[in-house]
mmCIF file of C-alpha atoms in Angstrom:
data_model
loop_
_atom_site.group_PDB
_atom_site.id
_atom_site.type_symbol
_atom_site.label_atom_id
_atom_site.label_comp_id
_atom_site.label_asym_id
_atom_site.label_seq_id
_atom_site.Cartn_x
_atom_site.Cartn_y
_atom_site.Cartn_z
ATOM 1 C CA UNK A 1 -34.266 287.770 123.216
ATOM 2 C CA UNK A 2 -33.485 287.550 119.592
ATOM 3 C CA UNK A 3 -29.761 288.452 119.300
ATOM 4 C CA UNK A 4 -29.655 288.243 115.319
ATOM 5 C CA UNK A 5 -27.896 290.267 112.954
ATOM 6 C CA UNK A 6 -27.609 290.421 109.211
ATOM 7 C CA UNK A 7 -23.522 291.606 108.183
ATOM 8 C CA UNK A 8 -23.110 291.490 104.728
ATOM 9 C CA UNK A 9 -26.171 290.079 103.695
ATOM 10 C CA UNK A 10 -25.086 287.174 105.643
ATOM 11 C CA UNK A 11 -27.377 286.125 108.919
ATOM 12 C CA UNK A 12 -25.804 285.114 112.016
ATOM 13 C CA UNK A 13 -27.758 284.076 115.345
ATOM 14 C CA UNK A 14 -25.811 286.200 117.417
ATOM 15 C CA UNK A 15 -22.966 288.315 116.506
ATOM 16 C CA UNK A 16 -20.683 285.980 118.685
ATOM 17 C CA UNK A 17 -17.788 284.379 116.320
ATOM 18 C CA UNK A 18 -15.580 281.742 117.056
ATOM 19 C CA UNK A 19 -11.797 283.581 116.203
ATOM 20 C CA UNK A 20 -9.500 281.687 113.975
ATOM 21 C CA UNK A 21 -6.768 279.735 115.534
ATOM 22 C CA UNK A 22 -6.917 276.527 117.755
ATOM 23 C CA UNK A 23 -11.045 276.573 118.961
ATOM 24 C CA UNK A 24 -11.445 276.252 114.787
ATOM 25 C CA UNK A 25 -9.259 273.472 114.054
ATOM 26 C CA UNK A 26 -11.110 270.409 112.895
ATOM 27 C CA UNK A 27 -14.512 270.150 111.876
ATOM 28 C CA UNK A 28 -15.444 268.286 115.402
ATOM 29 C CA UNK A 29 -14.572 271.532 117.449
ATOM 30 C CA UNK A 30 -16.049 273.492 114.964
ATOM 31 C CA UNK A 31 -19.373 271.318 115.553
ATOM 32 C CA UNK A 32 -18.810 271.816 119.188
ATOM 33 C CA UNK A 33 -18.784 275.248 119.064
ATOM 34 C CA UNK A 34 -22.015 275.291 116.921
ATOM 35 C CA UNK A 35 -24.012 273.198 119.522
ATOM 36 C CA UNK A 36 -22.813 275.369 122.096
ATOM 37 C CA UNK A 37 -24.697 278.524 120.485
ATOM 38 C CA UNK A 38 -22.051 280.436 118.670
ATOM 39 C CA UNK A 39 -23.262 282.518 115.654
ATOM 40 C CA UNK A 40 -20.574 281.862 113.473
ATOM 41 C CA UNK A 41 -16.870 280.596 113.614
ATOM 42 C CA UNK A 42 -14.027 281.339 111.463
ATOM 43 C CA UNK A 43 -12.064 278.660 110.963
ATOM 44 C CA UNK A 44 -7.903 278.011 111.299
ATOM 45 C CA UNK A 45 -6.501 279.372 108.340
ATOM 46 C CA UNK A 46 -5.948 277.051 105.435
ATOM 47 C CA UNK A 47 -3.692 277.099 102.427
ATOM 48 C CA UNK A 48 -3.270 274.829 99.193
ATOM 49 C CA UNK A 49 0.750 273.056 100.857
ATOM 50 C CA UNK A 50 -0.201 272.345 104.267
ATOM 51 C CA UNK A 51 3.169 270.477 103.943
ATOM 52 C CA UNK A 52 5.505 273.282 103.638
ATOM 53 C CA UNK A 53 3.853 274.087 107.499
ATOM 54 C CA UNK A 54 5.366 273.044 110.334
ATOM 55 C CA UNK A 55 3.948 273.484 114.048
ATOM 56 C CA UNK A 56 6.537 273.260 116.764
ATOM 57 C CA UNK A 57 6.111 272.219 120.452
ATOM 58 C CA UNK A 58 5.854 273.919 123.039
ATOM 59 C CA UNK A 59 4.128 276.688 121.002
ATOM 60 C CA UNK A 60 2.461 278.786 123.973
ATOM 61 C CA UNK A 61 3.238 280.863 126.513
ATOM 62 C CA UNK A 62 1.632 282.947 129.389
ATOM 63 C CA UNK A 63 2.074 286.341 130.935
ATOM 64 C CA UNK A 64 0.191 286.155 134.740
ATOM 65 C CA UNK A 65 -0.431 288.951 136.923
ATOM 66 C CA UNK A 66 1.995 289.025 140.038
ATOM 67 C CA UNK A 67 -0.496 289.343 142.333
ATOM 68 C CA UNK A 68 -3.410 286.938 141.703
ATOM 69 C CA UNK A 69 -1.656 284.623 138.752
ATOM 70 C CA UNK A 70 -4.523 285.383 136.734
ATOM 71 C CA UNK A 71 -3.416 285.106 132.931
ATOM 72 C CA UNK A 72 -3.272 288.660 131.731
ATOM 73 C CA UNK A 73 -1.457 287.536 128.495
ATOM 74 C CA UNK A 74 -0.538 285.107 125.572
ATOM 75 C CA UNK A 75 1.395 284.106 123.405
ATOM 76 C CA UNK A 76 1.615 281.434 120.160
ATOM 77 C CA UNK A 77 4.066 280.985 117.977
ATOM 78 C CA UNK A 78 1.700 278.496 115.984
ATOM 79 C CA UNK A 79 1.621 278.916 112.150
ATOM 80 C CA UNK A 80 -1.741 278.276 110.112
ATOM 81 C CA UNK A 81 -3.377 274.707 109.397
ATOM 82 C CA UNK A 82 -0.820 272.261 109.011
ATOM 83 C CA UNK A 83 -3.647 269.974 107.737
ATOM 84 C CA UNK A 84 -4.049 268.826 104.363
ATOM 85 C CA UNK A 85 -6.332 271.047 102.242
ATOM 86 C CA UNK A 86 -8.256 268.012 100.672
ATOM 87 C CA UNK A 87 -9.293 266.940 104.255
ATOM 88 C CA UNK A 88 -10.409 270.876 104.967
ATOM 89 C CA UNK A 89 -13.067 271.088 101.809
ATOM 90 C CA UNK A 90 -14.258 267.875 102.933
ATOM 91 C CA UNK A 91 -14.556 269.388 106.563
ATOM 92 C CA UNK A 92 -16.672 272.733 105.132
ATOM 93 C CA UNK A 93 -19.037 270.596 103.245
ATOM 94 C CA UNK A 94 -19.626 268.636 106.300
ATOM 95 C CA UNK A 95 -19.912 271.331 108.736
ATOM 96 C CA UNK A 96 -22.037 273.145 106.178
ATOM 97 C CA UNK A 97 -24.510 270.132 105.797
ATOM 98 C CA UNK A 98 -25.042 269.699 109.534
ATOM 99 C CA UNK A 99 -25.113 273.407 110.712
ATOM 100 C CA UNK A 100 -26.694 274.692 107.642
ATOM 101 C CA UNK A 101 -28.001 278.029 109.717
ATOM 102 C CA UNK A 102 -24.634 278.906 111.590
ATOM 103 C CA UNK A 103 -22.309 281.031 109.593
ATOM 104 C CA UNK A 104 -18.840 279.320 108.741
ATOM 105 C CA UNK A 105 -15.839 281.933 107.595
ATOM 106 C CA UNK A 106 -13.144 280.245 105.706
ATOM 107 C CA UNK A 107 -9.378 282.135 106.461
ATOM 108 C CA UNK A 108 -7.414 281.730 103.783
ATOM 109 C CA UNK A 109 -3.468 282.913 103.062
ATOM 110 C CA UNK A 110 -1.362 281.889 99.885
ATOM 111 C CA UNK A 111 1.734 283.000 99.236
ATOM 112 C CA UNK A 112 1.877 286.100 96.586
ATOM 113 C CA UNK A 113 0.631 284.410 93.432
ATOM 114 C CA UNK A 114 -2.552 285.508 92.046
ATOM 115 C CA UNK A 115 -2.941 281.723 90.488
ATOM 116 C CA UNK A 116 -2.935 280.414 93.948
ATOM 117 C CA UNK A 117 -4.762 283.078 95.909
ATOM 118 C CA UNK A 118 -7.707 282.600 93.010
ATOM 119 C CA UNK A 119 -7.127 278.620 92.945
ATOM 120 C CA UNK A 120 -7.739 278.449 96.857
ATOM 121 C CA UNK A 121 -10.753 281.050 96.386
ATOM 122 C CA UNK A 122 -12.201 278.804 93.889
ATOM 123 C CA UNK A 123 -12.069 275.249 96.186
ATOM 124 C CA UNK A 124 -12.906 276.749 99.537
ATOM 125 C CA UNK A 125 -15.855 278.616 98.003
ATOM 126 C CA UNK A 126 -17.428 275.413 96.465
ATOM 127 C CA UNK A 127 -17.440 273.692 99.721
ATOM 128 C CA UNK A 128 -21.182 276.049 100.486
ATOM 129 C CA UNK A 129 -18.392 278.128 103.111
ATOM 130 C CA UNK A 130 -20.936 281.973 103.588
ATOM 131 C CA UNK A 131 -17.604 284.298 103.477
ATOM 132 C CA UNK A 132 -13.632 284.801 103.578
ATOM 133 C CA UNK A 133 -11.827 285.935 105.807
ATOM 134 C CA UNK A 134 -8.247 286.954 104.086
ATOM 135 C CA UNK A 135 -5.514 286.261 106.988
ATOM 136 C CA UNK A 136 -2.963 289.434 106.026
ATOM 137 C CA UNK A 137 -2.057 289.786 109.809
ATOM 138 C CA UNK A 138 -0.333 286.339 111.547
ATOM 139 C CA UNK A 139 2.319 288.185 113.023
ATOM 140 C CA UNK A 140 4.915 285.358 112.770
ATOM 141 C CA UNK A 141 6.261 282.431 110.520
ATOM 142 C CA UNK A 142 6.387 282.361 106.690
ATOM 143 C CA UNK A 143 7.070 285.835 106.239
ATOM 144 C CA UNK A 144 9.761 284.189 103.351
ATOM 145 C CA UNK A 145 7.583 283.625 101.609
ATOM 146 C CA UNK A 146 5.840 286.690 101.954
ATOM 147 C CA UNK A 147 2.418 285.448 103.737
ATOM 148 C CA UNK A 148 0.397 287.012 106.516
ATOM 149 C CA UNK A 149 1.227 290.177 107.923
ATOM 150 C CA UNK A 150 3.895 290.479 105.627
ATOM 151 C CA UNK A 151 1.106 291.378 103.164
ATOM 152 C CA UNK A 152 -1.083 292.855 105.470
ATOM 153 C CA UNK A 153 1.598 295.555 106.362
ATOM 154 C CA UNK A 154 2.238 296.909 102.540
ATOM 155 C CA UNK A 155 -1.569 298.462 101.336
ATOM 156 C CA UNK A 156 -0.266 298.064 98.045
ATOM 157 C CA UNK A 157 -0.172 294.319 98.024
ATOM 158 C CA UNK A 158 -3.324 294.699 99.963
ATOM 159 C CA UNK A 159 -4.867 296.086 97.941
ATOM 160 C CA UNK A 160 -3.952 293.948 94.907
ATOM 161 C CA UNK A 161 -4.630 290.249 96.568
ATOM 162 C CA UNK A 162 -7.735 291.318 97.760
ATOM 163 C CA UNK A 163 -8.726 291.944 94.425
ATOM 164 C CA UNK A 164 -6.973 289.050 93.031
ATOM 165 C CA UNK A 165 -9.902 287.130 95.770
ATOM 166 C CA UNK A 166 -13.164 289.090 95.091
ATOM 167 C CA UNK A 167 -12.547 288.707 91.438
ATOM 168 C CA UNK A 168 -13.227 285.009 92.006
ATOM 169 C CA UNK A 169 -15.234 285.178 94.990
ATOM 170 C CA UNK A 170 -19.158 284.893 95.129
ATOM 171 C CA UNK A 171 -19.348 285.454 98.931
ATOM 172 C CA UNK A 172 -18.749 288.575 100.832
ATOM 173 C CA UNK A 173 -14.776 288.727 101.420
ATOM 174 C CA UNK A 174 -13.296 290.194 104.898
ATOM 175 C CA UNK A 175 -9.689 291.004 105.530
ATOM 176 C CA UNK A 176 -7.818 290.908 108.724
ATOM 177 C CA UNK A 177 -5.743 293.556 109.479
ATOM 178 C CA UNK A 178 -2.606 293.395 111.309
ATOM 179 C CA UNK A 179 -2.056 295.627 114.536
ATOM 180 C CA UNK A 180 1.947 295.713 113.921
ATOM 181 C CA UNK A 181 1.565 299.027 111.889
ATOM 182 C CA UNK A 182 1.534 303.014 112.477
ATOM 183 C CA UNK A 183 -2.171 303.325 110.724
ATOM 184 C CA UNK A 184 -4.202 300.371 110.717
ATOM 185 C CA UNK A 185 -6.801 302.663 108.395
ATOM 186 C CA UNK A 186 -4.353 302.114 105.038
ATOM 187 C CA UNK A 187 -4.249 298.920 104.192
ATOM 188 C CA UNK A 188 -8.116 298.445 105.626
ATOM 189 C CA UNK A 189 -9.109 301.220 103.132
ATOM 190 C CA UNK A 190 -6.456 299.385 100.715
ATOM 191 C CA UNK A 191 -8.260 295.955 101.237
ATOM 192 C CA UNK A 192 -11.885 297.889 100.672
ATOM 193 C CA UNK A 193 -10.542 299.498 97.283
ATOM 194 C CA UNK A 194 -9.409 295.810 96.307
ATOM 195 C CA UNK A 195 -13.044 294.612 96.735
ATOM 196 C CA UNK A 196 -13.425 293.492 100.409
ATOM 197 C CA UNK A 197 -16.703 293.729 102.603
ATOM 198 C CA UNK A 198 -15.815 293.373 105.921
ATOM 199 C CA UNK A 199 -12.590 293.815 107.901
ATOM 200 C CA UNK A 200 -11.730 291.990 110.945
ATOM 201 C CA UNK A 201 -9.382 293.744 113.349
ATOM 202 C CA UNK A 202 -7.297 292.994 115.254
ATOM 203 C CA UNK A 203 -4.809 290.036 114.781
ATOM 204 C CA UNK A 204 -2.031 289.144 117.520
ATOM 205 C CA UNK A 205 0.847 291.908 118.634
ATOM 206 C CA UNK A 206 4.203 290.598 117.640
ATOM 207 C CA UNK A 207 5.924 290.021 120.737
ATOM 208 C CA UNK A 208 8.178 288.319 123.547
ATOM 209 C CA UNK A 209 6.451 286.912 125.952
ATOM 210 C CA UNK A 210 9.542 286.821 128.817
ATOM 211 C CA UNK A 211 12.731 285.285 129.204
ATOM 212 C CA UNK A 212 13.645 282.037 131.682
ATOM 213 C CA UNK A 213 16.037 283.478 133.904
ATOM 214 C CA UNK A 214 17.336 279.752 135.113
ATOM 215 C CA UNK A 215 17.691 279.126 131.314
ATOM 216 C CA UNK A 216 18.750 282.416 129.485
ATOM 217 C CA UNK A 217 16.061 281.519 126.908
ATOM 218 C CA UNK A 218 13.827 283.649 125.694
ATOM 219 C CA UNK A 219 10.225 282.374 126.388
ATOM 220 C CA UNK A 220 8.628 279.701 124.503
ATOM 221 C CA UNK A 221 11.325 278.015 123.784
ATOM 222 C CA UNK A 222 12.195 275.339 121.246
ATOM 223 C CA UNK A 223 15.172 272.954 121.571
ATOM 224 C CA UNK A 224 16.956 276.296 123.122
ATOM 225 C CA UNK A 225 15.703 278.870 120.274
ATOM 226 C CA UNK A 226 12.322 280.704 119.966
ATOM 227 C CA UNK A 227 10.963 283.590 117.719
ATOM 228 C CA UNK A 228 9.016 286.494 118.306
ATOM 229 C CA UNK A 229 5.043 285.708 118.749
ATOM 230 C CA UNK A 230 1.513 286.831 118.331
ATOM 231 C CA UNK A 231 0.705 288.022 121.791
ATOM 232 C CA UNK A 232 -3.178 288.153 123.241
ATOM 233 C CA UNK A 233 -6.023 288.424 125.830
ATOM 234 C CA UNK A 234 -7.041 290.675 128.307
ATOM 235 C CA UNK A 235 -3.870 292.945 127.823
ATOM 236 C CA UNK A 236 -4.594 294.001 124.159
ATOM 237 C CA UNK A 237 -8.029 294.901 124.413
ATOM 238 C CA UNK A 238 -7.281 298.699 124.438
ATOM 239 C CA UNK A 239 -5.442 298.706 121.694
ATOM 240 C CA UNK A 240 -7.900 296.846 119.850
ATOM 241 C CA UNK A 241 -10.731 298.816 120.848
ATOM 242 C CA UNK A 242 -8.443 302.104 120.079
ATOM 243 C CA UNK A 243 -8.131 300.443 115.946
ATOM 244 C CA UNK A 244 -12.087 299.309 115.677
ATOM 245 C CA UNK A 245 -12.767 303.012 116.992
ATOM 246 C CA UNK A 246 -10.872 304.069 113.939
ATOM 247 C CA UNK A 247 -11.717 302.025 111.663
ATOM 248 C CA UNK A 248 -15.688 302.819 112.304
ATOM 249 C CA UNK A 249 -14.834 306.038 111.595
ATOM 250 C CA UNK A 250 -13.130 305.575 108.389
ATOM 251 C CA UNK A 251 -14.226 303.106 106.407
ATOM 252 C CA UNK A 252 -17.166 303.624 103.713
ATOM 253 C CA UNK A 253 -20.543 303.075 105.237
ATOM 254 C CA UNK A 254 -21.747 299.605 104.394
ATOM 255 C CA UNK A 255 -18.061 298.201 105.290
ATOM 256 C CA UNK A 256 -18.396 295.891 108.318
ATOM 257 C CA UNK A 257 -15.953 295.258 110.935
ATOM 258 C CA UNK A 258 -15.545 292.298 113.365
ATOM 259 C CA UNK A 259 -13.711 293.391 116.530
ATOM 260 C CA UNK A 260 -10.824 290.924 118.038
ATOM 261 C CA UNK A 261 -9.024 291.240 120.942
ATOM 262 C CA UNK A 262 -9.182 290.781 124.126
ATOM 263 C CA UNK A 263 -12.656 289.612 124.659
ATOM 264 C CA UNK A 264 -13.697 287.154 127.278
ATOM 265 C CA UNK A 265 -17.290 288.382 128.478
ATOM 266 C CA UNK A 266 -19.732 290.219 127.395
ATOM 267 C CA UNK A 267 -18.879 293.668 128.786
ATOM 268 C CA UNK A 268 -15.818 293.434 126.504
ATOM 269 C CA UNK A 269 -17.813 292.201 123.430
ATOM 270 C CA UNK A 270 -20.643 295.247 124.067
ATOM 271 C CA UNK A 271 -17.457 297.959 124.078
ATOM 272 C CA UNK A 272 -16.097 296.728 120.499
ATOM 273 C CA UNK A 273 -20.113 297.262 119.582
ATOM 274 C CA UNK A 274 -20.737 300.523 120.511
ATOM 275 C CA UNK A 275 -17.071 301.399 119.021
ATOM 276 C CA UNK A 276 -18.435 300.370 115.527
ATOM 277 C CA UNK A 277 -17.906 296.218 115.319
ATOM 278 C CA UNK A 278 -20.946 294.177 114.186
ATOM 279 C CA UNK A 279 -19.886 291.557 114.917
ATOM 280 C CA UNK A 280 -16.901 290.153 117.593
ATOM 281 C CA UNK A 281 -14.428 287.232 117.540
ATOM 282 C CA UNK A 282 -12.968 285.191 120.137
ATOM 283 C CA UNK A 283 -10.287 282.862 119.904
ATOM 284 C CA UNK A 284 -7.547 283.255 122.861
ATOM 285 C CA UNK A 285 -10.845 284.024 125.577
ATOM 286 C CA UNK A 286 -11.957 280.095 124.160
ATOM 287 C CA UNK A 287 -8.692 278.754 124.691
ATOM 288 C CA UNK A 288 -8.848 279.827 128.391
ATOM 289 C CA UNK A 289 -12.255 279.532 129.181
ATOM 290 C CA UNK A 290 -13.908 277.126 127.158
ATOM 291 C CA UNK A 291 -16.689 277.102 124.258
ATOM 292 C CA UNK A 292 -19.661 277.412 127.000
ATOM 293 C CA UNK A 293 -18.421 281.193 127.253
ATOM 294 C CA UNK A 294 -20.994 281.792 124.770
ATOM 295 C CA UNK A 295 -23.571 281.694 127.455
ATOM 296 C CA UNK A 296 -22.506 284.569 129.789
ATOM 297 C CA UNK A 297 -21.817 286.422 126.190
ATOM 298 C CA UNK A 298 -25.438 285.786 124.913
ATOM 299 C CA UNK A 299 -26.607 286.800 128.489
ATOM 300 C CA UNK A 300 -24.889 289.400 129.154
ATOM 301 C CA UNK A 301 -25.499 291.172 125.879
ATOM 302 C CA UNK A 302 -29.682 290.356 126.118
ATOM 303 C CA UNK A 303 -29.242 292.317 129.385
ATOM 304 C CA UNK A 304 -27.444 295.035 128.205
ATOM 305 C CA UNK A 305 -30.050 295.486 125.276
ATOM 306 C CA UNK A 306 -33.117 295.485 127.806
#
C-alpha cells in the first residue's frame, strides 16, 4: 500500500519520522534509518559552538514496571550535538545526495541572538536540508543561556525567533513545543504568528527519574550530582496525545503537526493520527527497539487503512 503523504508541500514515503536525539546523530545512523524505510528523520539538534556543549556520562536512566521489568519510562539528561557544526553541513549534503527522496529535518537552537539564529538558518539551509525543525522545548541544560525550552516556554520570544528563522528560511519551518507549560496552544499559536508551518509536539517532561536508596543520589547520577531530565516512552503518551488533540483543534488550518511521545507501534502512531498529527516521530521507541520498528509501523498502519 502506498503510505505517502505530502506536509507542507514536502513529500514523505510514509509519515514515519525518525525523532531528534540519539537514532539522528551522525550521518551513518541517519543512512541506516533511511535504508530501513523511514519517511523522514529529524536530526540531533545542531548549533553554530558545539564547544560550549558538554555531554556527561552516565546520561540515561530507566523507570521499569514492578511486575514484568518492562521499561515503562526514560530519562536523558543529554544536551544537543556536541559535534562540530562544519562536520554537520558536510553530513546534510551527504545524506541529501544519497537519500535524495527521504525527507531530512534539520533541529536547530541558538542562543537569543537574531544574528545567530539567522546565521545558522542560512548554513543549514544551503546544505539541500527540506525543513526546520526549531528545538524551543529540551527540557534541560543551557537554560543560561536562554536556549530550548527556556524559549519555548515565553510565546513572546516565540514568537519573535521564529520570525527571526522564516525571515531567512526558504523551507517550511516547524517548532517544537515544550510540554512543561499550563497551555501548550500559546506559544504554538505564538510560533505560527512568527511564521512557522508545522509544529511538532511533544518534547521530553522535565523530571526525576528515582533516587538510589544504597546511594542517597538522585538518579542518573554524575560523580555524586545529577539534574532534573527529559523523561519519555510509553508513560507520556497520554499526555502527548491530550496536547496534539489540542493543538488540532487550534491551530489555523493548513498548520501541520507531528505527534511525539510515546510511540513504539503502530497502534500508538494511528491514535496521534486520528487526534490531528500528519505526521509522527520516534526517538526514545528507536532507542529501545531498534530502527527495524519501522516495519511493524508501516504494517500495522497499511492494515489499519484497509
Amino acid at each position: 500500500m502506498n503510505l505517502s503523504i505530502t506536509v507542507n508541500g514536502i513529500k514523505f514515503l510514509n509519515p514515519f519520522v525518525l525523532g531528534s536525539g540519539p537514532p539522528g546523530t551522525n550521518a551513518r545512523v541517519l543512512a541506516k534509518s533511511f535504508d530501513a524505510g523511514w519517511g523522514g528523520a529529524v536530526a540531533k539538534t545542531v548549533s553554530l559552538e558545539s564547544a560550549k556543549v558538554v555531554n556527561v556520562a552516565p546520561r540515561y536512566g530507566k523507570l521499569r514496571s514492578r511486575d514484568t521489568g518492562e521499561i515503562i519510562g526514560f530519562e536523558n539528561i543529554e544536551l544537543i550535538s556536541d559535534r562540530p557544526i562544519d562536520v554537520w553541513l558536510e553530513e546534510f549534503r551527504e545524506i541529501k545526495k544519497e537519500y535524495p527522496q527521504h525527507v531530512l529535518i534539520a533541529s536547530i537552537m541558538e542562543e537569543y541572538e537574531k544574528s545567530r539564529w539567522q546565521e545558522l538558518t542560512r548554513m543549514v539551509q544551503d546544505t539541500g536540508v527540506d525543513a526546520f525543525e526549531l528545538n524551543f522545548s529540551c527540557p534541560h541544560g543551557m537554560t543560561e543561556r536562554r536556549m530550548g525550552s527556556e524559549m519555548g516556554e515565553h510565546p513572546d520570544l516565540t514568537e519573535e525567533v521564529t520570525r527571526w528563522v522564516t525571515e531567512v528560511a526558504r523551507i517550511p519551518v516547524w517548532a517544537k513545543m515544550t510540554p512543561n507549560i499550563t497551555n501548550i496552544k500559546e506559544p504554538s499559536q505564538a510560533a505560527v504568528r512568527g511564521g512557522a508551518s508545522g509544529i511538532s509536539a511533544i518534547n521530553t517532561i522535565l523530571s526525576v527519574i528515582g533516587v538510589d536508596l544504597n546511594t542517597l543520589r538522585p538518579l542518573p547520577t554524575v560523580e555524586g550530582y545529577t539534574v532534573p531530565g527529559g523523561y519519555s516512552s510509553q508513560a507520556v503518551r497520554p499526555i502527548a496525545l491530550r496536547m496534539v488533540s489540542q493543538l488540532a483543534q487550534s491551530l489555523p488550518a493548513g498548520v501541520s503537526i507531528s505527534g511525539i511521545g510515546g510511540i513504539e507501534r503502530s497502534q500508538d502512531a494511528i491514535e496521534f493520527m486520528l487526534l490531528g498529527a500528519s505526521t509522527v516521530q520516534l526517538c526514545t521507541g528507536v532507542m529501545l527497539h531498534g530502527v527495524k520498528i519501522i516495519d511493524e509501523l508501516n504494517e500495522g498502519l497499511a492494515k489499519f487503512m484497509t
